[in-house]
Short mmCIF file of C-alpha atoms in Angstrom, two decimals:
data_model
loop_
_atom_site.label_atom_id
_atom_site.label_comp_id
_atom_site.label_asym_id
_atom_site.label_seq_id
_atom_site.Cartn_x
_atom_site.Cartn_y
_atom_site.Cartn_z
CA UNK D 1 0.00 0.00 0.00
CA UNK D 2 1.21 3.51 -0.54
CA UNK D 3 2.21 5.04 2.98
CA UNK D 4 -0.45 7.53 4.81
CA UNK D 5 0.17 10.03 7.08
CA UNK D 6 -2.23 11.09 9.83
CA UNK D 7 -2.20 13.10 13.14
CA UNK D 8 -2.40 10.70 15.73
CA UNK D 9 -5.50 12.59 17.29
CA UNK D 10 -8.01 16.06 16.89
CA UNK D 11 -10.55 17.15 18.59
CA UNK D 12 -13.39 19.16 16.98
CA UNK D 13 -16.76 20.98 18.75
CA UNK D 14 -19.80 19.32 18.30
CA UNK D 15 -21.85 20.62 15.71
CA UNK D 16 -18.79 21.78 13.52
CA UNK D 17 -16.88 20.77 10.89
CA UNK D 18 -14.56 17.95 11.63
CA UNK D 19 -11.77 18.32 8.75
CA UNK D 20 -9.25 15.08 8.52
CA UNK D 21 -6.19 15.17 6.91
CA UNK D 22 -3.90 12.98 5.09
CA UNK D 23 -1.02 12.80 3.43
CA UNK D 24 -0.27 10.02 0.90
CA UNK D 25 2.50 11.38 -1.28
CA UNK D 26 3.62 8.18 -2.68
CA UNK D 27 0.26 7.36 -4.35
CA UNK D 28 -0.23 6.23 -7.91
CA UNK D 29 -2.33 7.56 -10.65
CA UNK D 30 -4.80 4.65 -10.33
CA UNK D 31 -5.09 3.50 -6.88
CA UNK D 32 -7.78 5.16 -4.54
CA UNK D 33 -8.02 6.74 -1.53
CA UNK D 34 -10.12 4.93 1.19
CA UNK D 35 -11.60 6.44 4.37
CA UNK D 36 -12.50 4.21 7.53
CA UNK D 37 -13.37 4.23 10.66
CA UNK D 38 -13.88 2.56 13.53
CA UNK D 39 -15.52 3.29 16.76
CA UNK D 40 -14.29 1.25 20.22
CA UNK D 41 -15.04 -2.63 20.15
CA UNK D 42 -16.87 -2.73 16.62
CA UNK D 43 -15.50 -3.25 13.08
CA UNK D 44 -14.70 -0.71 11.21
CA UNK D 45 -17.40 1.33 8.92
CA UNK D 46 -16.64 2.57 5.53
CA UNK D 47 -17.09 5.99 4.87
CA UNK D 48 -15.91 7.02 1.67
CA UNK D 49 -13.41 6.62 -1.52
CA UNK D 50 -12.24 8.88 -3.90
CA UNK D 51 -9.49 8.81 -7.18
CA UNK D 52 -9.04 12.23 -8.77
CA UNK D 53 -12.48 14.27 -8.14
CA UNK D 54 -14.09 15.16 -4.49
CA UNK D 55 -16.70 13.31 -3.55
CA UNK D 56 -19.93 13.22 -1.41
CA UNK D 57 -22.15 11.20 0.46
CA UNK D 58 -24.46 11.11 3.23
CA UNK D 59 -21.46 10.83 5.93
CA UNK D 60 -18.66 12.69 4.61
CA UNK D 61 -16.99 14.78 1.86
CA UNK D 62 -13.63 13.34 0.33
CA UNK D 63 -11.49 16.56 -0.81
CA UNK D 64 -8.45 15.12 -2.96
CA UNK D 65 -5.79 17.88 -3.89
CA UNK D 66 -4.85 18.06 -7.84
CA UNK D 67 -1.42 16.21 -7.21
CA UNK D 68 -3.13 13.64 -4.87
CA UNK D 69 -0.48 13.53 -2.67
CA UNK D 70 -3.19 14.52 0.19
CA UNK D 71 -7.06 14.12 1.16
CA UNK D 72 -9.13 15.85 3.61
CA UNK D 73 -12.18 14.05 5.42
CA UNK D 74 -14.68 16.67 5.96
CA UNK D 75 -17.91 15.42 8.72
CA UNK D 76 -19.68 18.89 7.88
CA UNK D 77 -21.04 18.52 11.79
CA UNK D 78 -19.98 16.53 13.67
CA UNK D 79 -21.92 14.68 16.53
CA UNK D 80 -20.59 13.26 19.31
CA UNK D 81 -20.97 9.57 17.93
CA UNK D 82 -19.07 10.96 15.70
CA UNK D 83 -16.31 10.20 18.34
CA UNK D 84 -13.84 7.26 16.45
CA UNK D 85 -10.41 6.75 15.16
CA UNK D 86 -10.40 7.65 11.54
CA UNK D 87 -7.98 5.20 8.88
CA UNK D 88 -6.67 7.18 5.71
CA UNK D 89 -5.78 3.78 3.56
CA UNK D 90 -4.36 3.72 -0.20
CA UNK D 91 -4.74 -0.10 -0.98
CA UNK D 92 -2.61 -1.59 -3.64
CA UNK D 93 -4.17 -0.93 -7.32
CA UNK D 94 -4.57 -4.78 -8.05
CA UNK D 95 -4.95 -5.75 -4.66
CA UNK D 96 -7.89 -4.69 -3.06
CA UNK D 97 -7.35 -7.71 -0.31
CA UNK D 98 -4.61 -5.93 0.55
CA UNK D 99 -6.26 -3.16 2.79
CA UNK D 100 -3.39 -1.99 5.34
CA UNK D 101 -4.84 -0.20 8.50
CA UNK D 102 -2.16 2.04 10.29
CA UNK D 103 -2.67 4.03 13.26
CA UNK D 104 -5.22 6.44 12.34
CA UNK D 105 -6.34 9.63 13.71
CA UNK D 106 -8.37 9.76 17.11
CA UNK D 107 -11.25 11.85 16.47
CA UNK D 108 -12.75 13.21 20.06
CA UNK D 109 -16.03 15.23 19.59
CA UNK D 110 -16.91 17.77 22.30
CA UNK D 111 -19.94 18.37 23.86
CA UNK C 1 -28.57 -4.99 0.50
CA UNK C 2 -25.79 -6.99 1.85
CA UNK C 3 -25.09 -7.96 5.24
CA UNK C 4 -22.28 -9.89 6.94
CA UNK C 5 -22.47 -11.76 10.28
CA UNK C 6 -19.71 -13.12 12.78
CA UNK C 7 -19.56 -14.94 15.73
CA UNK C 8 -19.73 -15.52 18.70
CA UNK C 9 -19.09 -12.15 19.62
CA UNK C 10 -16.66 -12.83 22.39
CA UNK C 11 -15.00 -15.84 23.67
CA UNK C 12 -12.22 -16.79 26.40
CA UNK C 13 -10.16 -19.63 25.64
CA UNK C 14 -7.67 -21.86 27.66
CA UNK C 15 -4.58 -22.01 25.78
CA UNK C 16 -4.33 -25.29 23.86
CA UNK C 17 -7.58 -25.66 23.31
CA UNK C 18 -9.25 -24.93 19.70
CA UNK C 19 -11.22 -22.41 17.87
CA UNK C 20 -13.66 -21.89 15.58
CA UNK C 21 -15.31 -18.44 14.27
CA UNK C 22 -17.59 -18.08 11.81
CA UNK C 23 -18.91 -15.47 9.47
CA UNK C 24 -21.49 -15.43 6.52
CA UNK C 25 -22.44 -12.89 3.55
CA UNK C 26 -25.85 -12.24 2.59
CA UNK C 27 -27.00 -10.36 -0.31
CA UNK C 28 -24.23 -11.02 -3.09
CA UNK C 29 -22.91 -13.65 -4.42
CA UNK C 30 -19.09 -14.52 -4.98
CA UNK C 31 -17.35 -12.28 -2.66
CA UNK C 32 -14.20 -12.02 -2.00
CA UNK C 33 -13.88 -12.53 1.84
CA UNK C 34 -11.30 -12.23 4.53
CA UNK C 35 -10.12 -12.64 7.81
CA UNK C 36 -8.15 -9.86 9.96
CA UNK C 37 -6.73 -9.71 13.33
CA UNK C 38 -6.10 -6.03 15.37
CA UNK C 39 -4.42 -6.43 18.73
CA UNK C 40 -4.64 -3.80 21.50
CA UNK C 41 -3.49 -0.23 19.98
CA UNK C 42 -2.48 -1.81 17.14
CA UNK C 43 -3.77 -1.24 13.49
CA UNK C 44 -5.30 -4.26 11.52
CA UNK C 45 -3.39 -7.29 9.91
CA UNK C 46 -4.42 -9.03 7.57
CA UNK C 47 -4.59 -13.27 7.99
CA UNK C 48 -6.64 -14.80 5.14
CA UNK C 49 -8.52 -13.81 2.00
CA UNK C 50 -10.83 -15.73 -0.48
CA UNK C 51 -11.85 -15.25 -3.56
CA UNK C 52 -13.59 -18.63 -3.88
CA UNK C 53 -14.90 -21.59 -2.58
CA UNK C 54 -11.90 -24.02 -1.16
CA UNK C 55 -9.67 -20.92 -2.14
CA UNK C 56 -7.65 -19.72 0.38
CA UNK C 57 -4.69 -17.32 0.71
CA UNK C 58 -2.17 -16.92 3.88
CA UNK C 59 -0.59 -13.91 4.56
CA UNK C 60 0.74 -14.50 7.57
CA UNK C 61 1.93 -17.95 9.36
CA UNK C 62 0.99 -19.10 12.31
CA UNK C 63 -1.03 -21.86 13.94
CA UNK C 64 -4.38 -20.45 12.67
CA UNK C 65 -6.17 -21.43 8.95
CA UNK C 66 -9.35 -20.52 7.43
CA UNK C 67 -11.86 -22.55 5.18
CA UNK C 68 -14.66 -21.85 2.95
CA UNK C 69 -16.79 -24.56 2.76
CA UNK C 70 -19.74 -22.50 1.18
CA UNK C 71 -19.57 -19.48 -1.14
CA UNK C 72 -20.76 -16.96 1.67
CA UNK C 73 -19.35 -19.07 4.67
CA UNK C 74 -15.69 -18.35 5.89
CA UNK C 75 -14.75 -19.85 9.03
CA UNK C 76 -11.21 -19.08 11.15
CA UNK C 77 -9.97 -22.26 13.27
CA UNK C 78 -6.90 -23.00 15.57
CA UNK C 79 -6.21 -26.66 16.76
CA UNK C 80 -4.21 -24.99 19.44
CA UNK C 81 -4.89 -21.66 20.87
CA UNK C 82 -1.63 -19.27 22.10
CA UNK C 83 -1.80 -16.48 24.35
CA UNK C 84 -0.77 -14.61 21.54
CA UNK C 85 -3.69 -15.57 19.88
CA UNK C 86 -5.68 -13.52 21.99
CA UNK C 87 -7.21 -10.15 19.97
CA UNK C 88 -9.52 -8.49 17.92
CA UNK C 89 -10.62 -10.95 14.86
CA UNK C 90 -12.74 -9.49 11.93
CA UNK C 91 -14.39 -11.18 8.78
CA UNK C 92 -14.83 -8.84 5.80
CA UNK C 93 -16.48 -9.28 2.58
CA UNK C 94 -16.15 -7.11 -1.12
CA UNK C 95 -17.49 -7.99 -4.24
CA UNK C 96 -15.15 -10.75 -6.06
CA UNK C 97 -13.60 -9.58 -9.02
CA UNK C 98 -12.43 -5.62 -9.75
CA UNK C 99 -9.81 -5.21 -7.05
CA UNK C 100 -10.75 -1.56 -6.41
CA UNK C 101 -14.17 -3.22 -4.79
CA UNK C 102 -14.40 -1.83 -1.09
CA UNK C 103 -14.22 -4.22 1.78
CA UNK C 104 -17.02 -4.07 4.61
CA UNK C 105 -16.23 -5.51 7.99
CA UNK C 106 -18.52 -7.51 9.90
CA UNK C 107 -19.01 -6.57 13.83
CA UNK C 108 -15.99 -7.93 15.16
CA UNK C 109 -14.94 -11.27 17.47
CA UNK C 110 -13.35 -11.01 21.46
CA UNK C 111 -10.72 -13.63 21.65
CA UNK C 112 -9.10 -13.87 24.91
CA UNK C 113 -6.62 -16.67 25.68
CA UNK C 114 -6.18 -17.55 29.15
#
């Protein structure tokens, strides 16, 4: 997998904007950019995947920059079940069984 | 829509003695499924994958294998548990085929080894 970089943790307000960065400078032109996460003793939840162009769905906004060497999650407000490590993952183009989950970001809503 | 099951949710173990945890796909047909393993603090690793009935893939050794014995079935066994064993075991499915397809975990298995 190409290598992601996240903060290890953020907090955010609840009711604002949680915005989730991540570096993955190594990325190729055809492999995606995956966004988990996973909240304390359950599996992890897919949120969202991008390539090139932003995306949206009912959870989240992917922002990819031009280059692709970075992503931003954006949770346009965030709740406090919100609350959840976040996983930035870049899986091998070829290899989607290869999904590699590194340390994430610790998301902490506050009331 | 599909939906993927594991269990039993949580289980202690004596060491040496075996395991079995199971996990089943409904709604599609033909996925591709797979076993991972997170311990404490630790991000996920991956153990098995399937893209097929009988078909299995290792990625990492160990005393632990995997079958599937149905298309939607995929079932994680040790003859001989380990403390080390002990952890955070999760079944995932995504549609066989493309490999871009995005993987959707089920709700997660307690092993503790004791």
């Amino acid at each position: 997998d190409a290598k992601t970089t996240q903060p290890p943790s953020m907090d955010c307000a609840e009711g604002r904007a949680a915005n989730l960065p991540c570096n993955h400078s190594t990325i190729s032109g055809n492999e995606y950019v995956y966004w988990y996460r996973q909240i304390h003793s359950q599996g992890p939840q897919y949120i969202i995947h991008g390539l090139k162009n932003n995306e949206t769905n009912e959870m989240a906004s992917l922002i990819i920059t031009e280059d692709r060497k970075s992503s931003t999650l954006i949770l346009p407000h965030a709740t406090l079940r919100d609350t959840a490590v976040y996983y930035c993952i870049v899986p091998f183009s070829g290899s989607a069984r290869q999904l590699t989950f590194g340390s994430g970001t610790q998301l902490t809503v506050l009331p | 829509s599909q939906t993927i099951h594991q269990w039993p949710a949580t289980l202690v173990q004596p060491v040496g003695s075996p395991l079995s945890l199971e996990c089943t796909v409904e709604g599609t047909s033909n996925p591709n499924l797979y076993w991972y393993r997170q311990a404490a603090g630790r991000g996920l690793q991956l153990l098995f994958y399937s893209v097929g009935i009988g078909q299995i893939s290792s990625e990492v050794p160990q005393n632990l294998s995997a079958s599937r014995p149905q298309d939607r079935q995929f079932i994680l066994s040790s003859k001989k548990l380990l403390l080390s064993d002990s952890g955070f075991y999760l079944c995932a499915w995504s549609k066989g085929g493309f490999s871009g397809n995005t993987i959707y975990f089920g709700e997660g298995s307690w092993l503790t080894v004791v």
